Short mmCIF file of C-alpha atoms and ligand atoms in Angstrom, two decimals:
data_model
loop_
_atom_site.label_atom_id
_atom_site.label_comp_id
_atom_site.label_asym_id
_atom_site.label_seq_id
_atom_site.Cartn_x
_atom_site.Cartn_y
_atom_site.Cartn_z
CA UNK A 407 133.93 66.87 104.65
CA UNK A 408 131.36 69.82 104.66
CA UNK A 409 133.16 73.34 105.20
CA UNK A 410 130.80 74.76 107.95
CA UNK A 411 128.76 77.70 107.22
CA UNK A 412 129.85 79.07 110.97
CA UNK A 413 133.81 79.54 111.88
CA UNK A 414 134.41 77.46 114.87
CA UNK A 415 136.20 80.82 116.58
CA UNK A 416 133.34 82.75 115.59
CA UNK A 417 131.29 80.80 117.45
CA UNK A 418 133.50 81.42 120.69
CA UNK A 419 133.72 84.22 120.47
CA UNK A 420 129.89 85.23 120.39
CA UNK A 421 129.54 82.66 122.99
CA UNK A 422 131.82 84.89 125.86
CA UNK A 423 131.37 88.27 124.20
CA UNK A 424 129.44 91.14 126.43
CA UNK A 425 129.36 94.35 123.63
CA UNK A 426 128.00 93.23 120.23
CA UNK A 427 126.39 96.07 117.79
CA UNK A 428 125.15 94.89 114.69
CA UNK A 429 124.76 97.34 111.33
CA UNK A 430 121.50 96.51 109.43
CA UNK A 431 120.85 97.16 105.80
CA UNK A 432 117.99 96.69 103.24
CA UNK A 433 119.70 93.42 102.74
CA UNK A 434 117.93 92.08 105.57
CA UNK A 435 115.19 92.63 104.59
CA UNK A 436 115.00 91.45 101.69
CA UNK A 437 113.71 88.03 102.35
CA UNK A 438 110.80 89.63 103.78
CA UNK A 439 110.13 91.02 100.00
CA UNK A 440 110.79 94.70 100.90
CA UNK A 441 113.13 95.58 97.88
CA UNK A 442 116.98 96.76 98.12
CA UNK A 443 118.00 99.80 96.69
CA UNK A 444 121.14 98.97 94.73
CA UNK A 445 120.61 95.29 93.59
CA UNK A 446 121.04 94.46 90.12
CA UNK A 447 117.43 94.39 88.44
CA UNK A 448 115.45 94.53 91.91
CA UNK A 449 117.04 97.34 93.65
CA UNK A 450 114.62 100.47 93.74
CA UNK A 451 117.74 102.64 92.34
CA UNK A 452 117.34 100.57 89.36
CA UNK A 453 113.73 101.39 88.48
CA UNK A 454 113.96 104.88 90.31
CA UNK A 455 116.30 108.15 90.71
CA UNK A 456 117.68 108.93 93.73
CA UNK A 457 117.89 112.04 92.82
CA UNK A 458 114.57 112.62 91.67
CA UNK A 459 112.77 111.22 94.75
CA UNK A 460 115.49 111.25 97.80
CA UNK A 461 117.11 114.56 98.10
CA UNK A 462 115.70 117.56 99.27
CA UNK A 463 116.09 119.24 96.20
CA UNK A 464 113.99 116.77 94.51
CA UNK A 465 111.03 117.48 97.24
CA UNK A 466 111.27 121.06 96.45
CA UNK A 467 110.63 120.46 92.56
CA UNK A 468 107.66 117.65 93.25
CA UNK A 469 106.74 117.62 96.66
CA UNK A 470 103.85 115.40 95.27
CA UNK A 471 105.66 113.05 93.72
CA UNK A 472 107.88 112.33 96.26
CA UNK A 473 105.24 111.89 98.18
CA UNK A 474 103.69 109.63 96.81
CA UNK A 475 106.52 107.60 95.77
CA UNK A 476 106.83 107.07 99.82
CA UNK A 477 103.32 106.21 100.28
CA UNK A 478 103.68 103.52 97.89
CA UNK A 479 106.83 102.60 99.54
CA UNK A 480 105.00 102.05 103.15
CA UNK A 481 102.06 100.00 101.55
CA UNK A 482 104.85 97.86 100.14
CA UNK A 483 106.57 97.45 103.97
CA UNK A 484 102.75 96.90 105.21
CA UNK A 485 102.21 94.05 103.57
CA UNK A 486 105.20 92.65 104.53
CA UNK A 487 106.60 90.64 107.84
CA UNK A 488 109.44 89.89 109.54
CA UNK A 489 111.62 87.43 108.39
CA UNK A 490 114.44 84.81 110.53
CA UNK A 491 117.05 87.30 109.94
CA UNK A 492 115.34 90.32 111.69
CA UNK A 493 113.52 87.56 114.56
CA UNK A 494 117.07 86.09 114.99
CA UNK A 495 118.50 89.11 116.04
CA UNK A 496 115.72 89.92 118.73
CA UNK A 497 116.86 86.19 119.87
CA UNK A 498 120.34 87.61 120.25
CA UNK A 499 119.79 90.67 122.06
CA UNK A 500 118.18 88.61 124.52
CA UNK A 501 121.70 86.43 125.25
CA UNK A 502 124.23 89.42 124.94
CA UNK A 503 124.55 91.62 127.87
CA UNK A 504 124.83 95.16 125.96
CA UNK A 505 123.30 94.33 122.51
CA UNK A 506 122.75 97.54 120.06
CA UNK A 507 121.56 96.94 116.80
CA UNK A 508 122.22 99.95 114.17
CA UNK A 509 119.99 100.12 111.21
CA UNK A 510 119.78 102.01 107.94
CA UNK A 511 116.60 100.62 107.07
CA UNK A 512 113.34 102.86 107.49
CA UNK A 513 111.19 99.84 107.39
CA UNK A 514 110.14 99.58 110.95
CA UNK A 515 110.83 95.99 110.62
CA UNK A 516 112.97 95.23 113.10
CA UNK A 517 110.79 96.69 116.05
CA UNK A 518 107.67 94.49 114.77
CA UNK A 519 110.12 91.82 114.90
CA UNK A 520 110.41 92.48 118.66
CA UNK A 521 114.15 94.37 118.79
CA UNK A 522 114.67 96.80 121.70
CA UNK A 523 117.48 98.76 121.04
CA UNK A 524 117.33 100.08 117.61
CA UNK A 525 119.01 103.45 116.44
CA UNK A 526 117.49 104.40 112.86
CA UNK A 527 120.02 105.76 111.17
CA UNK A 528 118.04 106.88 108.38
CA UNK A 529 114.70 108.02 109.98
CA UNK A 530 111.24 105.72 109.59
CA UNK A 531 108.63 105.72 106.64
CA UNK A 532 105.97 105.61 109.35
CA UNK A 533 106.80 109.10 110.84
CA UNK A 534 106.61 111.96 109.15
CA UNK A 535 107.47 115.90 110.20
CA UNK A 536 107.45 119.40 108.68
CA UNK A 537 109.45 120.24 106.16
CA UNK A 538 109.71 123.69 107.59
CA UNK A 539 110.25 123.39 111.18
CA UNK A 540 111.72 119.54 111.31
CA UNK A 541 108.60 118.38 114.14
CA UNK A 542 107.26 115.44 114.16
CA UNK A 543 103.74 115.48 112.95
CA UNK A 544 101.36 112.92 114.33
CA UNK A 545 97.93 114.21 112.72
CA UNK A 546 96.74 116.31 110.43
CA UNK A 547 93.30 117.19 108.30
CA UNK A 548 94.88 118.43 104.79
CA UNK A 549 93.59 116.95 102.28
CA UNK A 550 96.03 117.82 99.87
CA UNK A 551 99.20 115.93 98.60
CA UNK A 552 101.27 116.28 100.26
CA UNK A 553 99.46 117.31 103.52
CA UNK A 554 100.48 121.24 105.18
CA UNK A 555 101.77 121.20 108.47
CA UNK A 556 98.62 121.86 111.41
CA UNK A 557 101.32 123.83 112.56
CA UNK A 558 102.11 126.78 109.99
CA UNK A 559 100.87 125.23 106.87
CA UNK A 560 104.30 124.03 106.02
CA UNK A 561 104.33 120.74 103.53
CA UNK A 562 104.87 117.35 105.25
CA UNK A 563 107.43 115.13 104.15
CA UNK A 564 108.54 111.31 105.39
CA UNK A 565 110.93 111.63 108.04
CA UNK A 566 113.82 110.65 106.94
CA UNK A 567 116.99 111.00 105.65
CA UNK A 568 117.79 112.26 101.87
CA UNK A 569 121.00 112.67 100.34
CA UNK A 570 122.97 115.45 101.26
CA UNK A 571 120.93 115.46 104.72
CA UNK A 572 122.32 115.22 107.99
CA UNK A 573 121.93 111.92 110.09
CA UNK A 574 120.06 112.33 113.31
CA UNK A 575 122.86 113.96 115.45
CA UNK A 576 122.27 111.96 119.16
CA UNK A 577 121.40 108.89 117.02
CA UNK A 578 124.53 108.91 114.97
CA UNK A 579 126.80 109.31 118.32
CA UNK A 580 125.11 106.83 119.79
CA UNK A 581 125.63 104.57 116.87
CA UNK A 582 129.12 105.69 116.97
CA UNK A 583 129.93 105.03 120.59
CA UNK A 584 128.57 101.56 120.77
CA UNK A 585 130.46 100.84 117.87
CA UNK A 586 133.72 101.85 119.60
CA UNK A 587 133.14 100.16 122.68
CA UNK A 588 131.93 96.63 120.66
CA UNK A 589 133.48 93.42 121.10
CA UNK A 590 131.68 91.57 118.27
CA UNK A 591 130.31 94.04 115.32
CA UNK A 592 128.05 92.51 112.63
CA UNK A 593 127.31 94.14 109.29
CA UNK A 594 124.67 92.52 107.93
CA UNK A 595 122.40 93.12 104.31
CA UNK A 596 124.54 96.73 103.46
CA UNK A 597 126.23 98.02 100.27
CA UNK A 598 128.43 99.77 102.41
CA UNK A 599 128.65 102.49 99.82
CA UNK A 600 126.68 105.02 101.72
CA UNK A 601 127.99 107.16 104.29
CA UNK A 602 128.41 107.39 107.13
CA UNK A 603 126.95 104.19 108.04
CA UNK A 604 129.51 102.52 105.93
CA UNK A 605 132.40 103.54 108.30
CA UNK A 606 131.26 102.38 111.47
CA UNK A 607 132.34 98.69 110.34
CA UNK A 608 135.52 100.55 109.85
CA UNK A 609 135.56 102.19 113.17
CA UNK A 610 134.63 98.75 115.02
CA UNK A 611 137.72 97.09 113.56
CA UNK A 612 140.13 100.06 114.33
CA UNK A 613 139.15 99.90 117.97
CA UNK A 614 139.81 96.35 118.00
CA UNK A 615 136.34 94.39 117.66
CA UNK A 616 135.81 91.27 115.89
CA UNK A 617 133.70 92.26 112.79
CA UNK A 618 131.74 89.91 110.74
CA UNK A 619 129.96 91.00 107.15
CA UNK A 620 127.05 88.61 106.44
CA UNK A 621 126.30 88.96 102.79
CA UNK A 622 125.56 86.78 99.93
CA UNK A 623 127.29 89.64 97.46
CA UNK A 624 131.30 90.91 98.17
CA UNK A 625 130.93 94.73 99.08
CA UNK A 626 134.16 97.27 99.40
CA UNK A 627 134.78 96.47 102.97
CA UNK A 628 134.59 92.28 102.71
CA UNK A 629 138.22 92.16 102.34
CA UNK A 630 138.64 93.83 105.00
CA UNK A 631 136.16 91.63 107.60
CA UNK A 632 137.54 89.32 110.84
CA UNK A 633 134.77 86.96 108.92
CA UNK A 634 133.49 87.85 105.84
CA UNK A 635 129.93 85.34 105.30
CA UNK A 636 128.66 84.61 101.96
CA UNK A 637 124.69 83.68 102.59
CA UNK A 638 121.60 85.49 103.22
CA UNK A 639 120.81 86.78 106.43
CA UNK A 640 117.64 84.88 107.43
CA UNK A 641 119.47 81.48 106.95
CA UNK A 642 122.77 82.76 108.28
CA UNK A 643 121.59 83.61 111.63
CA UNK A 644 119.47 81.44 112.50
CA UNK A 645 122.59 78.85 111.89
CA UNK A 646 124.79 81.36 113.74
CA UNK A 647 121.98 81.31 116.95
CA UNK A 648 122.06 77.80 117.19
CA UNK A 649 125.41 77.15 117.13
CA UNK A 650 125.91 79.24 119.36
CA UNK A 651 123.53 78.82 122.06
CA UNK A 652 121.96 75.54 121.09
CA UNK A 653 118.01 75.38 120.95
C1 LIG B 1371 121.47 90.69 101.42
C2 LIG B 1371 120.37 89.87 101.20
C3 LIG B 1371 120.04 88.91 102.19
C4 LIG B 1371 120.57 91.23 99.52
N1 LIG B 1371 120.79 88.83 103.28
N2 LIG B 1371 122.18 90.58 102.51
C5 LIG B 1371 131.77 110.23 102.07
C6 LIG B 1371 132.19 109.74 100.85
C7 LIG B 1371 131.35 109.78 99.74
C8 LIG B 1371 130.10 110.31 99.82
C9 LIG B 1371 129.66 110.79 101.01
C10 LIG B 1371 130.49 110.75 102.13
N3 LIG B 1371 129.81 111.29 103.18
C11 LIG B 1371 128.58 111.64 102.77
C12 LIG B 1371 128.45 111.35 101.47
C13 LIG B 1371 127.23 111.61 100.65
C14 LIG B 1371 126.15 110.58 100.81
C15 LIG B 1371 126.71 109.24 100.37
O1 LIG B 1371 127.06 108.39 101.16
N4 LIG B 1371 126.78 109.00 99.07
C16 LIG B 1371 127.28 107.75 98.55
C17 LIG B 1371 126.13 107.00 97.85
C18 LIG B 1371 128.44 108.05 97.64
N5 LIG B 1371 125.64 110.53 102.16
C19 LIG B 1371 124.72 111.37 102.60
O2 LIG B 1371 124.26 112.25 101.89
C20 LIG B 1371 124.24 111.19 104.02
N6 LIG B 1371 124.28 112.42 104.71
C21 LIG B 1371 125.43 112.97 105.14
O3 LIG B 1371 126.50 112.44 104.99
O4 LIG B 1371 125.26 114.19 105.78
C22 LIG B 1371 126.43 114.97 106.05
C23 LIG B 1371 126.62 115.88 104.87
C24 LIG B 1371 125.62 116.71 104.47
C25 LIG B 1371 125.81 117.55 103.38
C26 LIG B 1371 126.99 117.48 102.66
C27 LIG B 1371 128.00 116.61 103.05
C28 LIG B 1371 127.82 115.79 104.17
C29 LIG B 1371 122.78 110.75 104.02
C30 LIG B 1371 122.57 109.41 103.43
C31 LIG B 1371 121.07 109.09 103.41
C32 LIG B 1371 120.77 107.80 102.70
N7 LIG B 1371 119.38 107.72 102.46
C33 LIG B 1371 118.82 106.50 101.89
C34 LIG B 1371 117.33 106.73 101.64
C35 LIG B 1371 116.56 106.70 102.97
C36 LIG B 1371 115.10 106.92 102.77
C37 LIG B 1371 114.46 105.89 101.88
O5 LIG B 1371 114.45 104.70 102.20
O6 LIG B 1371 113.96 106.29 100.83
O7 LIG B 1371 119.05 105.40 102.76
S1 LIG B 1371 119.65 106.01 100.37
C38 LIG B 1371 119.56 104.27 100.71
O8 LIG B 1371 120.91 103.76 100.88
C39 LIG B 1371 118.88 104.14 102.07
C40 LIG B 1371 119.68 103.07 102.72
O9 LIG B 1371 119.53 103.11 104.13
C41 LIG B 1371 121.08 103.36 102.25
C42 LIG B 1371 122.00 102.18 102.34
O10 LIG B 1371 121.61 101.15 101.50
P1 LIG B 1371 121.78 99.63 101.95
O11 LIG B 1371 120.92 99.38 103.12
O12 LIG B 1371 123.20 99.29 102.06
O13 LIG B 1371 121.07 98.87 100.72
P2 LIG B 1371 121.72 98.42 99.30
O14 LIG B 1371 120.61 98.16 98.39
O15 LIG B 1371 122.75 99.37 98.86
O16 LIG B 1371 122.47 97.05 99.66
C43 LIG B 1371 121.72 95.90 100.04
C44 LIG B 1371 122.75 94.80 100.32
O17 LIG B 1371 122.04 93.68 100.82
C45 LIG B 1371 123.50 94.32 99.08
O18 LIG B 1371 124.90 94.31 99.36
C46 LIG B 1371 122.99 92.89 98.86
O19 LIG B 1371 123.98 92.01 98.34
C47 LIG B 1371 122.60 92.49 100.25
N8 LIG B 1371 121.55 91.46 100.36
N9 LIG B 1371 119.80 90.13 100.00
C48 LIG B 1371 121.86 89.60 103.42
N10 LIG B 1371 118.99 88.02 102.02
#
């Protein structure tokens, strides 16, 4: 007999559950061909240096660079759609009663997708602010690279969030409340090597929720999982959806 991709209790559980908050990573979207960061060969960590383009140390050495590296970075997400990982999770906001879904990704994806509740975790490549002041910055006429500030002439900068950066403060207590209160908490597409997203799976499970890893690689918290599922997240969840709720 087949095993079945799905747990049988997993499936019940979904089914009556009222709090679910899932935890996004690049992993999810990587079927839509918007590259990881730490994957063997494809991961942009391979090619690139963190610390060269994504800390704020490395914008203060080659503001230019870095800003360009980014605006090569949203072309790549521009071109790119939604795949049945991200629309499967708009499906299940739309059955669960308090749905939150957490992301580290700062692709914008899961909004064209159609999610409502999203906290970015990590800011979004299609907003960028000051590097002086922290404001949003909407327009601007500089024609240099990077473009100053309309403001006070500061240099812009994507918005969001470098190594050694703090995480949006009301987004990140958000993020963590919902994860307390979950019943079912999915981290889907993550490392889990980067903090402190990668203890709110932790969290979830100390406060009692069900938590459920959907990746096709074993990451530092697997062993840890209520359900730990080996399989890419756009054929995954559509399975999961449909077991679940039928058609
Ligand atoms: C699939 C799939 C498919 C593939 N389906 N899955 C505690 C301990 C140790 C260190 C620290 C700590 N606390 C803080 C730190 C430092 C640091 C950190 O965590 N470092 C670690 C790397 C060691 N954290 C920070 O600096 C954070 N700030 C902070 O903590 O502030 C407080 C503070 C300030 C000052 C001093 C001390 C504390 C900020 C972290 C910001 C991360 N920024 C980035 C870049 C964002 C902008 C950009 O995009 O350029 O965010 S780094 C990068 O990693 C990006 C991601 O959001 C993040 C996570 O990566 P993710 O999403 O997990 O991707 P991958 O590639 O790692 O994994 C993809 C997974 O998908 C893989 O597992 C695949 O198998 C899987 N997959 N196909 C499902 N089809």
């Amino acid at each position: 007999m087949k095993t079945p991709l799905i747990p049988a209790r997993l499936i019940e559980r979904l089914r009556t559950a009222r709090r679910v908050v899932v935890l996004s990573g690049a992993g999810i979207s990587a079927e839509s061909g918007v590259p990881t960061f730490r994957e063997a060969q494809t991961g942009l960590w391979e090619q690139y240096s963190p610390e060269d383009l994504a800390t704020p140390e490395a914008f203060a050495r080659d503001p230019k660079l870095v800003w360009e590296w980014y605006a090569w970075r949203r072309n790549l997400v521009r071109q790119a759609e939604p795949n049945a990982g991200h629309l499967s999770l708009v499906e299940m906001e739309r059955k669960i009663p308090e749905f939150t879904l957490i992301t580290q990704n700062v692709d914008g994806l899961h909004r064209r997708a159609g999610s409502q509740t999203i906290l970015e975790l990590h800011g979004n490549l299609f907003r960028t602010k000051c590097s002086n002041k922290n404001t949003v910055v909407k327009t601007w006429d500089s024609t240099e690279v990077p473009p100053r500030c309309p403001c006070c002439a500061g240099l812009l900068r994507p918005d969001v969030v470098w190594f050694g950066e703090m995480l949006p403060h009301e987004t990140l207590q958000a993020a963590q409340q919902a994860t307390e209160q979950a019943d079912i908490f999915f981290s889907i597409g993550t490392s889990a090597l980067v903090y402190p997203a990668a203890n709110l799976p932790i969290f979830a499970l100390q406060a009692g929720a069900t938590v459920i890893e959907i990746n096709p690689q074993p990451t530092p918290i697997s062993a840890q999982m209520t359900f730990s599922l080996n399989g890419a997240a756009g054929t995954l969840l559509p399975v999961l959806l449909t077991e679940t709720w039928g058609h």
